[in-house]
mmCIF file of C-alpha atoms in Angstrom:
data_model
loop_
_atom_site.group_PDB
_atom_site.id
_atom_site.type_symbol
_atom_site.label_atom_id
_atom_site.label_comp_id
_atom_site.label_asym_id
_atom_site.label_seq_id
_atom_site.Cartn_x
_atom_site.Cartn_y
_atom_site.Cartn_z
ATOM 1 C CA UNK A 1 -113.470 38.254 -40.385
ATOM 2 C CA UNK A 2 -116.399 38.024 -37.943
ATOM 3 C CA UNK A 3 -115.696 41.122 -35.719
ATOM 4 C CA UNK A 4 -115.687 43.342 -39.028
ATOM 5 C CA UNK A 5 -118.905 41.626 -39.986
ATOM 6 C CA UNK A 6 -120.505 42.401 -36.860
ATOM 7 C CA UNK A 7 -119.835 45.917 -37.468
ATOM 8 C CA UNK A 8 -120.853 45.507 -40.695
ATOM 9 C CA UNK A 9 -124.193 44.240 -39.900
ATOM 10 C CA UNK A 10 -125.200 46.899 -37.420
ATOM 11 C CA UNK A 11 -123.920 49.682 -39.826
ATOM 12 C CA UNK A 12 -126.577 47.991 -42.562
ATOM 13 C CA UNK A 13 -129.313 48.607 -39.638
ATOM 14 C CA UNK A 14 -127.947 52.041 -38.383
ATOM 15 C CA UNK A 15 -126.766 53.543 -41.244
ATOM 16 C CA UNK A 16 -124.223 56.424 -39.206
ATOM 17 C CA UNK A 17 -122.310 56.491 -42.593
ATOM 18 C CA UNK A 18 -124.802 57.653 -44.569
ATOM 19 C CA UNK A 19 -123.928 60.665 -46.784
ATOM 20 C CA UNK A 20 -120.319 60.884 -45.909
ATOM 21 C CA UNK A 21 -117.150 60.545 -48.728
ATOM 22 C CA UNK A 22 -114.343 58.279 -47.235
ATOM 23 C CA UNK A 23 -111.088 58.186 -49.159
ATOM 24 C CA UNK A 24 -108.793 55.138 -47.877
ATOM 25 C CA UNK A 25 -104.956 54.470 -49.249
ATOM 26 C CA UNK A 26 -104.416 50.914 -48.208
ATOM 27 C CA UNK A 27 -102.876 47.714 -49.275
ATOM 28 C CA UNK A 28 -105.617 47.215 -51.484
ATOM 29 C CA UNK A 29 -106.273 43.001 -50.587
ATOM 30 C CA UNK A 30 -108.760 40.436 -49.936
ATOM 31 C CA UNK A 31 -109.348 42.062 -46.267
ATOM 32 C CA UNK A 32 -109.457 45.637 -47.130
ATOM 33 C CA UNK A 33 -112.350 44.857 -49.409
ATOM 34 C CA UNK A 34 -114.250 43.942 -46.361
ATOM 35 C CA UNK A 35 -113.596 47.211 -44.854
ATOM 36 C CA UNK A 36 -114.906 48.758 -47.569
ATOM 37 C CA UNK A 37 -118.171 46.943 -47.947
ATOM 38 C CA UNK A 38 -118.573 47.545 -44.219
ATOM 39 C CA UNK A 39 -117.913 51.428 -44.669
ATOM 40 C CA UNK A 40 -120.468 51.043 -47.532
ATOM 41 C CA UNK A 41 -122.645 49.356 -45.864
ATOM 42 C CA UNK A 42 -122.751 52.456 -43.179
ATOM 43 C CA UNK A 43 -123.889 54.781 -46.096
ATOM 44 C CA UNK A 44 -120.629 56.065 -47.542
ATOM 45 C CA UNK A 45 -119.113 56.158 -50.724
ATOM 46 C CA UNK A 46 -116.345 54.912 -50.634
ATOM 47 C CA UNK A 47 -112.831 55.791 -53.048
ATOM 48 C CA UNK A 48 -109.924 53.102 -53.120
ATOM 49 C CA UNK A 49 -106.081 53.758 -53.635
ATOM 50 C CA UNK A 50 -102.700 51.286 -53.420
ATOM 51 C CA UNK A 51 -100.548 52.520 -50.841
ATOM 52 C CA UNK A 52 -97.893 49.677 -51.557
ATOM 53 C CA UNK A 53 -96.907 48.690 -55.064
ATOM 54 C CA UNK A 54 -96.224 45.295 -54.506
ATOM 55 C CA UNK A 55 -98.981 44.343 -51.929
ATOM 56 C CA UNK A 56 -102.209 44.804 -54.871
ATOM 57 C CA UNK A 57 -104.078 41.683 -55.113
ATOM 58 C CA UNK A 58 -105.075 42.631 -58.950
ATOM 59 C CA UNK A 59 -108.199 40.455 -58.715
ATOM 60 C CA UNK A 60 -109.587 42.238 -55.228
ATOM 61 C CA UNK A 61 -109.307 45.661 -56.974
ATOM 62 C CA UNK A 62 -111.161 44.714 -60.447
ATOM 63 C CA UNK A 63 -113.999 43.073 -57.890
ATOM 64 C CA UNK A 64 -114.293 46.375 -56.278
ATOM 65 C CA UNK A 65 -114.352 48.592 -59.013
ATOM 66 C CA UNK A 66 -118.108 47.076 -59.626
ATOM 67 C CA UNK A 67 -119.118 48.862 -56.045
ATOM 68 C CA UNK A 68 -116.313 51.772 -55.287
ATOM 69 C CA UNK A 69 -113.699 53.581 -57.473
ATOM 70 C CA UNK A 70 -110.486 51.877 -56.929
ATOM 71 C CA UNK A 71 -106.913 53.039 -57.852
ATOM 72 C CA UNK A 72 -104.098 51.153 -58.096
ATOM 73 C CA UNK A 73 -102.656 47.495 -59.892
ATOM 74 C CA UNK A 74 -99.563 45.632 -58.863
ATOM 75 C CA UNK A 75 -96.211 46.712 -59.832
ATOM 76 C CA UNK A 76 -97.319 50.339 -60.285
ATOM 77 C CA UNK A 77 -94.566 52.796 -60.638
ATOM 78 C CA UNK A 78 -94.425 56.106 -58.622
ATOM 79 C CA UNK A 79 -96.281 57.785 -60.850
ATOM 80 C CA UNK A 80 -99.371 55.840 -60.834
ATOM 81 C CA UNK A 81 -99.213 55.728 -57.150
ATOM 82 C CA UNK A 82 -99.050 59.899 -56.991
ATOM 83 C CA UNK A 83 -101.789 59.443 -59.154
ATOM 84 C CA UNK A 84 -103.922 57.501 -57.230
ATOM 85 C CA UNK A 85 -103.814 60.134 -54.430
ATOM 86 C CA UNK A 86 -104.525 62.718 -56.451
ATOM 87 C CA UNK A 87 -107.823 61.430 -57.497
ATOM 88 C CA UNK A 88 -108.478 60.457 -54.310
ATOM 89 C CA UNK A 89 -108.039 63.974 -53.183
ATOM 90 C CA UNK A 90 -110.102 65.297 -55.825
ATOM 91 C CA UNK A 91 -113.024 63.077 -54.585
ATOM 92 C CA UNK A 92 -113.081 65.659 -51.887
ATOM 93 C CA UNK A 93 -113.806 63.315 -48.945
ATOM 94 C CA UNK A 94 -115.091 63.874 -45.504
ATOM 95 C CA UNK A 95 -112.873 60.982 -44.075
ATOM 96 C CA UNK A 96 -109.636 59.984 -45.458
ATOM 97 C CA UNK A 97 -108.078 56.610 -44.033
ATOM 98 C CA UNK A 98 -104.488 56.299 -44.587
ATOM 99 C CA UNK A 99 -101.392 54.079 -44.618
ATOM 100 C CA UNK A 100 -98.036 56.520 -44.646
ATOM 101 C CA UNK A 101 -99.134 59.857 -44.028
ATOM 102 C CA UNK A 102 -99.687 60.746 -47.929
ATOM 103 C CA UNK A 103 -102.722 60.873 -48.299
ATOM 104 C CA UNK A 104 -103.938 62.578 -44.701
ATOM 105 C CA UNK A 105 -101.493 65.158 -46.376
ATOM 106 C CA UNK A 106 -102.796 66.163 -49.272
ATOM 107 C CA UNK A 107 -106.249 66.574 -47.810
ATOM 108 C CA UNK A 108 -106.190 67.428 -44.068
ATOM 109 C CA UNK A 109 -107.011 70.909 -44.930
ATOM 110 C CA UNK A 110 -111.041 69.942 -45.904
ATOM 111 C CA UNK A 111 -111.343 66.813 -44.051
ATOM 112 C CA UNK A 112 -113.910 66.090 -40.854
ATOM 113 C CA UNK A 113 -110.969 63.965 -39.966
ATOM 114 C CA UNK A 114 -108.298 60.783 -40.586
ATOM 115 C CA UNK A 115 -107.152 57.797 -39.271
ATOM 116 C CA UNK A 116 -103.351 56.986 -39.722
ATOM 117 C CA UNK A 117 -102.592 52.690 -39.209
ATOM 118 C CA UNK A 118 -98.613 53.127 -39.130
ATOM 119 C CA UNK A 119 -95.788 54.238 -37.238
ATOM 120 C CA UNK A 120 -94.023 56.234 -40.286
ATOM 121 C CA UNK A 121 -96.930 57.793 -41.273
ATOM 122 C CA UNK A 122 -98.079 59.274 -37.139
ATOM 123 C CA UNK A 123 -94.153 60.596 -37.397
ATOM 124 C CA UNK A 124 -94.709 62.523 -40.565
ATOM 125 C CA UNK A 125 -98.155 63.889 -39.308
ATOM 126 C CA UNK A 126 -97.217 65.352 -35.699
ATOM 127 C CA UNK A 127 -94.201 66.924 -37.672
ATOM 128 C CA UNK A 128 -97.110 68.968 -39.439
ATOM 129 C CA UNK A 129 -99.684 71.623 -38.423
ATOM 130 C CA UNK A 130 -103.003 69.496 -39.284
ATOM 131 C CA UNK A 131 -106.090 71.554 -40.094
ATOM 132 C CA UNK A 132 -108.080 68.084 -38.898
ATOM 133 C CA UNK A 133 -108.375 65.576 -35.863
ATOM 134 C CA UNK A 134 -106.478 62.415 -37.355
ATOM 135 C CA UNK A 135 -106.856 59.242 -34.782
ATOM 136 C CA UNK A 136 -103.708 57.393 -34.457
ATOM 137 C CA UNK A 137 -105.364 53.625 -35.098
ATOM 138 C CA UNK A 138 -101.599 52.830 -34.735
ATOM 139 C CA UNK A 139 -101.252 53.241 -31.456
ATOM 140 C CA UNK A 140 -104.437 51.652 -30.061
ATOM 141 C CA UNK A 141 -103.619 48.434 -28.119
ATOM 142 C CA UNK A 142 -105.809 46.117 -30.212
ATOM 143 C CA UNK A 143 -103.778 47.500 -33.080
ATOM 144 C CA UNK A 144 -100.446 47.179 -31.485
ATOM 145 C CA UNK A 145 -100.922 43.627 -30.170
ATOM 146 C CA UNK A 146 -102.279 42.032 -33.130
ATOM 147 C CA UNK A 147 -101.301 44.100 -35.853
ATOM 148 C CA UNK A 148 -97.933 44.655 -35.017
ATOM 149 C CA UNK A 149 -96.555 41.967 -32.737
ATOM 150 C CA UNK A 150 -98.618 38.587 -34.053
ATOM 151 C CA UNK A 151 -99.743 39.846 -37.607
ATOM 152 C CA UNK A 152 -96.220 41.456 -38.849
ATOM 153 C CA UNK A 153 -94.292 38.836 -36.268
ATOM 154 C CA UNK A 154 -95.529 35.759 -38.540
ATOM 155 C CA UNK A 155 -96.222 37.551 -41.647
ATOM 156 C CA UNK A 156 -92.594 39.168 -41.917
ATOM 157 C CA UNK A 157 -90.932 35.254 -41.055
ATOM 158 C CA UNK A 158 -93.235 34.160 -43.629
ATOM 159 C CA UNK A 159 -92.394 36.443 -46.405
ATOM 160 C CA UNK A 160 -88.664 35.318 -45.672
ATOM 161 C CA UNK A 161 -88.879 32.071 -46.099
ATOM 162 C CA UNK A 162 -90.765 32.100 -49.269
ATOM 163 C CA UNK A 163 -88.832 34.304 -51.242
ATOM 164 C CA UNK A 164 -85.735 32.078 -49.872
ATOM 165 C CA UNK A 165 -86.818 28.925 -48.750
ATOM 166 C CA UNK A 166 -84.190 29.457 -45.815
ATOM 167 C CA UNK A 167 -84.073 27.278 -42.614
ATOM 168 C CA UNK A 168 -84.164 29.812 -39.509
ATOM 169 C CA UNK A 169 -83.549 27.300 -37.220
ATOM 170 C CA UNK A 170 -79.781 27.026 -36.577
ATOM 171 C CA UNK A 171 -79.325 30.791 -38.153
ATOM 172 C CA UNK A 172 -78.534 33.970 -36.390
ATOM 173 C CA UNK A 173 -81.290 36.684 -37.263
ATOM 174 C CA UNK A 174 -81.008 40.287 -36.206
ATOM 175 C CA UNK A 175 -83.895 42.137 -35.241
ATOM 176 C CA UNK A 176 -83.194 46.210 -35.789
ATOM 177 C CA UNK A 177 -85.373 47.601 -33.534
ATOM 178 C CA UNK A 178 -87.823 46.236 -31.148
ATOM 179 C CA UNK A 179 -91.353 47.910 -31.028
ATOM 180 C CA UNK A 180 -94.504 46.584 -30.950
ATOM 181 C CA UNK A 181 -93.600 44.602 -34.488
ATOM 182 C CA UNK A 182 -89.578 43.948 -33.455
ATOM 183 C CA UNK A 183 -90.789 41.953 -30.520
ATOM 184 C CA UNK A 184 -93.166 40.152 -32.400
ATOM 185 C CA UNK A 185 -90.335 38.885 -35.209
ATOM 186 C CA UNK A 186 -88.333 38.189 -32.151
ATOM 187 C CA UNK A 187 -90.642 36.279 -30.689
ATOM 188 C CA UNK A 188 -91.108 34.313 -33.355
ATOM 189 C CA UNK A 189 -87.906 33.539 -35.168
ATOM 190 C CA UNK A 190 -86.887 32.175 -31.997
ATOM 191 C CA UNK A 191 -89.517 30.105 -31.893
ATOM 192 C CA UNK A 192 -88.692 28.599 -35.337
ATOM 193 C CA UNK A 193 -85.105 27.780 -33.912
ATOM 194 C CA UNK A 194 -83.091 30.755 -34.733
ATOM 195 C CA UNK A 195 -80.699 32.605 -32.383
ATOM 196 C CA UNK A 196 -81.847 35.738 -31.869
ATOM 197 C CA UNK A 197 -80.124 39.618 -31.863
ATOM 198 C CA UNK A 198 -81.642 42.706 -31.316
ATOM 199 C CA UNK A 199 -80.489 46.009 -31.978
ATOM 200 C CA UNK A 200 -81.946 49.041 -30.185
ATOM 201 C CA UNK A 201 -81.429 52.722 -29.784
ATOM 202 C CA UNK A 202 -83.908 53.214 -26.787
ATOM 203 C CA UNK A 203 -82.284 51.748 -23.524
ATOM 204 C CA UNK A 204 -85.759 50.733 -21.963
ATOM 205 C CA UNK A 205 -86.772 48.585 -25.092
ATOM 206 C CA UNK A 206 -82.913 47.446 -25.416
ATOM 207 C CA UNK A 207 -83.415 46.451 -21.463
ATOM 208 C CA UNK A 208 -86.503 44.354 -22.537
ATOM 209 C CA UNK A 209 -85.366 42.919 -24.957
ATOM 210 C CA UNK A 210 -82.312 41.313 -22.587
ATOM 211 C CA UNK A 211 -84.669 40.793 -19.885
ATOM 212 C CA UNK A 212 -86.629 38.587 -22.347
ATOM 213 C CA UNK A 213 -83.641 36.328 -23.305
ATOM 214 C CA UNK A 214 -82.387 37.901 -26.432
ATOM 215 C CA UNK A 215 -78.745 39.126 -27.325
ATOM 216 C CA UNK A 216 -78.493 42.855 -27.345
ATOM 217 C CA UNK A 217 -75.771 44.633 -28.797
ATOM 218 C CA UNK A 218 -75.178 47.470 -31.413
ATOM 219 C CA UNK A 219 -75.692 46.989 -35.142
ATOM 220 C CA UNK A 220 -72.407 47.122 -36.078
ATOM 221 C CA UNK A 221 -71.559 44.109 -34.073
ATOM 222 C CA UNK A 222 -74.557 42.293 -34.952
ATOM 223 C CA UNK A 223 -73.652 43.082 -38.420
ATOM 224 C CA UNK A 224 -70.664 40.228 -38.195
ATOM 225 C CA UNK A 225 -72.913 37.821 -36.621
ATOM 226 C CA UNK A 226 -76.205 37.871 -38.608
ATOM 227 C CA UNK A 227 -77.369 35.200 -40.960
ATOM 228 C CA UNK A 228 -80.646 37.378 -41.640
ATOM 229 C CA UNK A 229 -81.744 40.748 -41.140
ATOM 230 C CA UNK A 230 -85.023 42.004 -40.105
ATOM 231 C CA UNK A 231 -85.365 46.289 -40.268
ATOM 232 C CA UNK A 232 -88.567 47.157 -38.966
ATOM 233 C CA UNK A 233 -87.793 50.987 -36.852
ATOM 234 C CA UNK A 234 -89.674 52.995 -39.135
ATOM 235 C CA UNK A 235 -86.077 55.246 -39.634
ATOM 236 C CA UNK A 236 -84.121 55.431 -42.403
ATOM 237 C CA UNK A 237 -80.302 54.275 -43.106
ATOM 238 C CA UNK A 238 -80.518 51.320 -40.572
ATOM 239 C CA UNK A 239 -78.291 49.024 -42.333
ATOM 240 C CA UNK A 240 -75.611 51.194 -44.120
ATOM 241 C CA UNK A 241 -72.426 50.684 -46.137
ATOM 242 C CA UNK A 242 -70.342 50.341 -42.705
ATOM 243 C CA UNK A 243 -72.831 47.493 -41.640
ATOM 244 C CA UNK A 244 -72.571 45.565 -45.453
ATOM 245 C CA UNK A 245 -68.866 45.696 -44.943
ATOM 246 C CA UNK A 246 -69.297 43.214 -42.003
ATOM 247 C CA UNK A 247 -71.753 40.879 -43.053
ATOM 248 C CA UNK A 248 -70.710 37.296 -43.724
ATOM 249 C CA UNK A 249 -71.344 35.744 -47.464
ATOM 250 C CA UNK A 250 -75.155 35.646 -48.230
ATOM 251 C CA UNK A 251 -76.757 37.138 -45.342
ATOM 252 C CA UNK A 252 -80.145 38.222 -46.216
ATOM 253 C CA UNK A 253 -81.360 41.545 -46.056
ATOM 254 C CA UNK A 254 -85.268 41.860 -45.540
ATOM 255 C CA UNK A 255 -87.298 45.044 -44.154
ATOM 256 C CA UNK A 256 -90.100 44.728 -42.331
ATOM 257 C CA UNK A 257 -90.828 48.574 -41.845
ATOM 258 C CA UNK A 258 -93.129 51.091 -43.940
ATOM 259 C CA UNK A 259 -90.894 52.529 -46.546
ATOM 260 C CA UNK A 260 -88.068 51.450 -48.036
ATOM 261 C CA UNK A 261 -85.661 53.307 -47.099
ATOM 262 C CA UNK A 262 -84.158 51.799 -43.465
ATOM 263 C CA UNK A 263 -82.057 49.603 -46.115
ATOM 264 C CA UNK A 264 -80.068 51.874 -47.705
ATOM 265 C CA UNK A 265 -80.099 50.675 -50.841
ATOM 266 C CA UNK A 266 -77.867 53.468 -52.909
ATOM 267 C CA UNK A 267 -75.386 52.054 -50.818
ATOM 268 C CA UNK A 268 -75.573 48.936 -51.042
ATOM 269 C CA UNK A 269 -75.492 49.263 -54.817
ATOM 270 C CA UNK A 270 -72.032 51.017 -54.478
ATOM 271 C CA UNK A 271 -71.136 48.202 -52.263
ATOM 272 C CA UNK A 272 -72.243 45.599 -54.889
ATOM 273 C CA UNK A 273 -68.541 46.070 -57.230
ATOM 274 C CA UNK A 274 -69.415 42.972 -58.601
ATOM 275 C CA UNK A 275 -72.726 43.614 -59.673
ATOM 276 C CA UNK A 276 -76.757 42.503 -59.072
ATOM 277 C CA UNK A 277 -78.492 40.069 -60.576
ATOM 278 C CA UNK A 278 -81.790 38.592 -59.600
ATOM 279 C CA UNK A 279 -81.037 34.883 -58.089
ATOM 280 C CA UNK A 280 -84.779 34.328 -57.599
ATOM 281 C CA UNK A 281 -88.364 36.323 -57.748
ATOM 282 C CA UNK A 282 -87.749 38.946 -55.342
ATOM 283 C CA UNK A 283 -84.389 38.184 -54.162
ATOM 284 C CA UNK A 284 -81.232 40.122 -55.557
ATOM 285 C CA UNK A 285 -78.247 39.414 -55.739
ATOM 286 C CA UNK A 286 -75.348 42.055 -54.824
ATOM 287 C CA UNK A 287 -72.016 40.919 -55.624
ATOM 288 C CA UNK A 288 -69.118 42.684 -53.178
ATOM 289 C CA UNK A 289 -66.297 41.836 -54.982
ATOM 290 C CA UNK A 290 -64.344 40.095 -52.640
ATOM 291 C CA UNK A 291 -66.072 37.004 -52.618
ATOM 292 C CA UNK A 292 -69.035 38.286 -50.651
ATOM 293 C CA UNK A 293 -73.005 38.257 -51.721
ATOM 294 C CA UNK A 294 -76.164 39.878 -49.760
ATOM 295 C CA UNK A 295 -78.992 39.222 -50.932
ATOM 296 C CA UNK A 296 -81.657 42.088 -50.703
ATOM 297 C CA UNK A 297 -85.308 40.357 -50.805
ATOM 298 C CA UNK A 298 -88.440 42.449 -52.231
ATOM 299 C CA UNK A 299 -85.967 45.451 -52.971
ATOM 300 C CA UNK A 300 -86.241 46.946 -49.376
ATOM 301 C CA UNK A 301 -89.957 46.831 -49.534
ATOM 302 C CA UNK A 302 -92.252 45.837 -46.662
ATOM 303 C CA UNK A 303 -91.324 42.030 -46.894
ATOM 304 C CA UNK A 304 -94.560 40.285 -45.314
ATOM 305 C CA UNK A 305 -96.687 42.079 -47.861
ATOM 306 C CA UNK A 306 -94.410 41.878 -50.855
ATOM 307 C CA UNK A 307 -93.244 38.478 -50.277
ATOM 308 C CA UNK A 308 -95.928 36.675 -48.816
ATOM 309 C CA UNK A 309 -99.904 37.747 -48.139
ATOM 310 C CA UNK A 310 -99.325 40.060 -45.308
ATOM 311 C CA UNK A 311 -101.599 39.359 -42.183
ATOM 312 C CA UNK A 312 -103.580 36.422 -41.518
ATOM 313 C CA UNK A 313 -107.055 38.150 -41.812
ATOM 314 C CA UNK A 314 -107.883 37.053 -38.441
ATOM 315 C CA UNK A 315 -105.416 39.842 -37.849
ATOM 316 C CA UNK A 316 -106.979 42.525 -40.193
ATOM 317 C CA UNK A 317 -110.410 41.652 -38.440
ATOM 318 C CA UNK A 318 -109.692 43.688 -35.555
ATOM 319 C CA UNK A 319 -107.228 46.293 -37.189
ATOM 320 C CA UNK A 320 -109.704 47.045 -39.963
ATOM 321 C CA UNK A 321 -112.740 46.731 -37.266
ATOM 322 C CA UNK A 322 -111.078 49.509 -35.175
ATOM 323 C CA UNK A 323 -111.043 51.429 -38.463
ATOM 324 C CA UNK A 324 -114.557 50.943 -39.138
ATOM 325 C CA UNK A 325 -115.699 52.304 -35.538
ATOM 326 C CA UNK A 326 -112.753 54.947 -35.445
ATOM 327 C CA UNK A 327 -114.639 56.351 -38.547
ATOM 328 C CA UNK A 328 -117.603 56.369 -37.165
ATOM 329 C CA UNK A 329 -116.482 58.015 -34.284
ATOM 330 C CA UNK A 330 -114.906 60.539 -36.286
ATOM 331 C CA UNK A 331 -118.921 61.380 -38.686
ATOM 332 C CA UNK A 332 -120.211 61.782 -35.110
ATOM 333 C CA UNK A 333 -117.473 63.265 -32.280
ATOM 334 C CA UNK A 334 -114.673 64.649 -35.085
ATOM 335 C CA UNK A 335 -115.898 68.624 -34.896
ATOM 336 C CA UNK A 336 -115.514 68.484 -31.000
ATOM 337 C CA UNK A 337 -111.626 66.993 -31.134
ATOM 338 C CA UNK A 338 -108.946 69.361 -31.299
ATOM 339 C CA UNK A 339 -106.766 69.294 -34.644
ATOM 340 C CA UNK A 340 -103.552 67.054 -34.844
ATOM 341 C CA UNK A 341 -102.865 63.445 -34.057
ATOM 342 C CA UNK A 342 -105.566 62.039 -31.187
ATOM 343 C CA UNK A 343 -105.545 58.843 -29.489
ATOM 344 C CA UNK A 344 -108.308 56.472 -29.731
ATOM 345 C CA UNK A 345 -110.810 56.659 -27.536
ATOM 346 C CA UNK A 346 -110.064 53.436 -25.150
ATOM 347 C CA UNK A 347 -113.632 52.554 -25.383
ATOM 348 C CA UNK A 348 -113.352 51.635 -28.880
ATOM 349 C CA UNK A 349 -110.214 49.605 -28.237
ATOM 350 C CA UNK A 350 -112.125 47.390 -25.493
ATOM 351 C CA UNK A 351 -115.308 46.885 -27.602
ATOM 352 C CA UNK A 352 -113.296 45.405 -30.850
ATOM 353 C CA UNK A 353 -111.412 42.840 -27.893
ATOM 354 C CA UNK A 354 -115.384 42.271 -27.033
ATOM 355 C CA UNK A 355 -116.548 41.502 -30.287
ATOM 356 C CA UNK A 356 -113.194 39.427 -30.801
ATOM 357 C CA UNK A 357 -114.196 37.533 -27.706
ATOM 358 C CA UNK A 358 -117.521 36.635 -28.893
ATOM 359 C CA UNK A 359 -116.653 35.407 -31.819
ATOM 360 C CA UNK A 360 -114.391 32.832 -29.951
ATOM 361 C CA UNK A 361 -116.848 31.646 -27.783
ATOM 362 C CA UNK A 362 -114.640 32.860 -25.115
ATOM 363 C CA UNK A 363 -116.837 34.938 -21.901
ATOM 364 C CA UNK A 364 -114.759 36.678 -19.106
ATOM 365 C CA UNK A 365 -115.997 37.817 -15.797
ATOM 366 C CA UNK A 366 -117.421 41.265 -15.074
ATOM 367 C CA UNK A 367 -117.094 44.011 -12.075
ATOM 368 C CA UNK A 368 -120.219 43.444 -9.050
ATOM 369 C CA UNK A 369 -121.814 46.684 -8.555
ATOM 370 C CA UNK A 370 -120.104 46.856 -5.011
ATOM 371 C CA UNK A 371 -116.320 46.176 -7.111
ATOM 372 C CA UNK A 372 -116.849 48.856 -9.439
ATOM 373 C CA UNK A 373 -118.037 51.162 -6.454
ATOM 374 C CA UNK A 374 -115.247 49.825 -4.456
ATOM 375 C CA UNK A 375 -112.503 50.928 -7.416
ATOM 376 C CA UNK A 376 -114.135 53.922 -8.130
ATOM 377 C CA UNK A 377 -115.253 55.866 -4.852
ATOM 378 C CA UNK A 378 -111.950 54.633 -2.724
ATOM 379 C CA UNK A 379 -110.335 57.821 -0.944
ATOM 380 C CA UNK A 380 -108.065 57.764 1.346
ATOM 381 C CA UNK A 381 -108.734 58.073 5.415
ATOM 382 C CA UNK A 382 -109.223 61.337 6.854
#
């Protein structure tokens, strides 16, 4: 991760951390660790909690415990995970970083300021009056474009096929919405061989996705066609009883979005007459009755995390570097930004592509004094 360790060498040097109480719930991995010893590295103290039951790397926590309190084990139950917020709360940090929305919640009242990294969790927020500036790493573009669309597009294939072992080329997958991460499992199953479907409720995104040479067409259609299903529109009830009705014997059912809840999975239990058995780690088995089996992989959770390692950490370089600098910006700028949800300040966006540049080897041109003078004094004759 050398764009992270860039940052973290000039925090060692500059020390703009120092003093300050960060509270992150994250997938608590390999990757994450690094953002933490970078945020320590800054000066702050640092407090660790799972946000995803089935994403803990056991190993990576009971490292960091020797250097930063750390919550969370794999396979914890709700409780444990309510838990782990609670003490996190209780740590009364300045900074809390955040992966859903929880944890900004529960704190937003005494904090400096957040940063939310998903979709579900920026909805939650903006639906509530925050007492603090939150920065929605989410929506920055280096976030979008490698997070989303190349480090959830492979990941979320890859978490597929292991659970499975499934050919995609040949099959039909279904894409259920196409975002930032939808285009990027798009993209990619169709590079693997499969023929691909999305299904869209905005018509711009439903245009691009037809302009781009995929099949577009309504879920309930798609629902006869599918071999394997990808949710990933951070809404819930996607896939419904009306859809499993449709679906063909053994379709898989996979979700690729925050929660698990966009597979509605009381229904498909009422669907599954003929009962559920596990057929293989992570993949079960629901019996329709009528000759018919789906097969429901990490039980709704997020897929590429539960099922395979989630992103390649060239991928978490730049997501967790942007994290790294958006806390920074947030000791040093946070009292002059207005409370709510705030986009991140484009400079910090360009100088994590920099840094991710550099450590390619890769230079690019820059503006001549008479270009930038050119594009930024032009006005129109008199």
């Amino acid at each position: 991760m050398p764009v992270l360790r860039s940052i973290r060498e000039r925090f060692e040097r500059e020390r703009p951390l120092e003093g300050v109480t960060v509270a992150a719930c994250l997938h608590v991995t390999a990757e994450t660790a690094n953002l933490v010893r970078a945020l320590r590295a800054g000066g702050a103290e640092v407090a660790l909690a799972a946000a995803n039951p089935l994403s803990t790397q056991d190993d990576v926590a009971d490292a960091l415990r020797e250097e930063a309190e750390v919550h969370g084990h794999r396979g914890e139950d709700v409780d444990a995970y309510v838990a782990g917020i609670k003490a996190l709360a209780e740590s009364a940090p300045q900074i809390a970083l955040d992966d859903g929305g929880d944890l900004i919640a529960a704190t937003h009242r005494k904090l400096t300021g957040g940063i939310e990294e998903t979709t579900t969790g920026l909805v939650r927020l903006r639906a509530m009056e925050l007492g603090c500036p939150v920065l929605a790493v989410n929506e920055a573009l280096a976030e979008r474009a490698f997070n989303d669309r190349y480090g959830t597009g492979q990941s979320t294939l890859d978490g597929i096929v292991r659970a499975t072992n499934v050919l995609l080329a040949g099959r039909t997958l279904v894409v259920i919405g196409y975002g930032w991460t939808g285009r990027g499992v798009a993209l990619r199953a169709r590079g693997a061989g499969a023929s691909v479907i999305v299904c869209e409720v905005d018509p711009l995104r439903a245009l691009e996705a037809r302009m781009e040479g995929f099949e577009v067409m309504p879920a309930l259609e798609a629902a006869e066609r599918g071999d394997i299903f990808v949710t990933v529109t951070g809404a819930r009830g996607v896939l419904r009883g009306e859809h499993f009705a449709r679906m063909k014997d053994g379709a898989v059912l996979a979700n690729a979005g925050h929660f698990d809840v966009e597979i509605d999975l009381d229904e498909l239990r009422a669907a599954a007459t003929g009962g559920v058995r596990e057929v293989l780690p992570l993949v079960e088995q629901h019996d329709l009755g009528d000759g018919r089996r789906l097969h429901l992989l990490a039980s709704g959770r997020v897929v590429n995390l539960a099922a395979a390692q989630g992103h390649p950490a060239e991928v978490m370089d730049l997501s967790f570097a942007l994290q790294a600098l958006a806390t920074e910006h947030l000791v040093r700028e946070g009292a002059a930004l207005a409370p709510g949800v705030n986009a991140v300040p484009p400079e910090l966006d360009r100088q994590v592509a920099a840094l991710k540049l550099a450590a390619l080897g890769v230079q690019i041109d820059a503006l001549t004094d008479e270009q930038r003078a050119y594009l930024s004094s032009w006005a129109p004759p008199s």
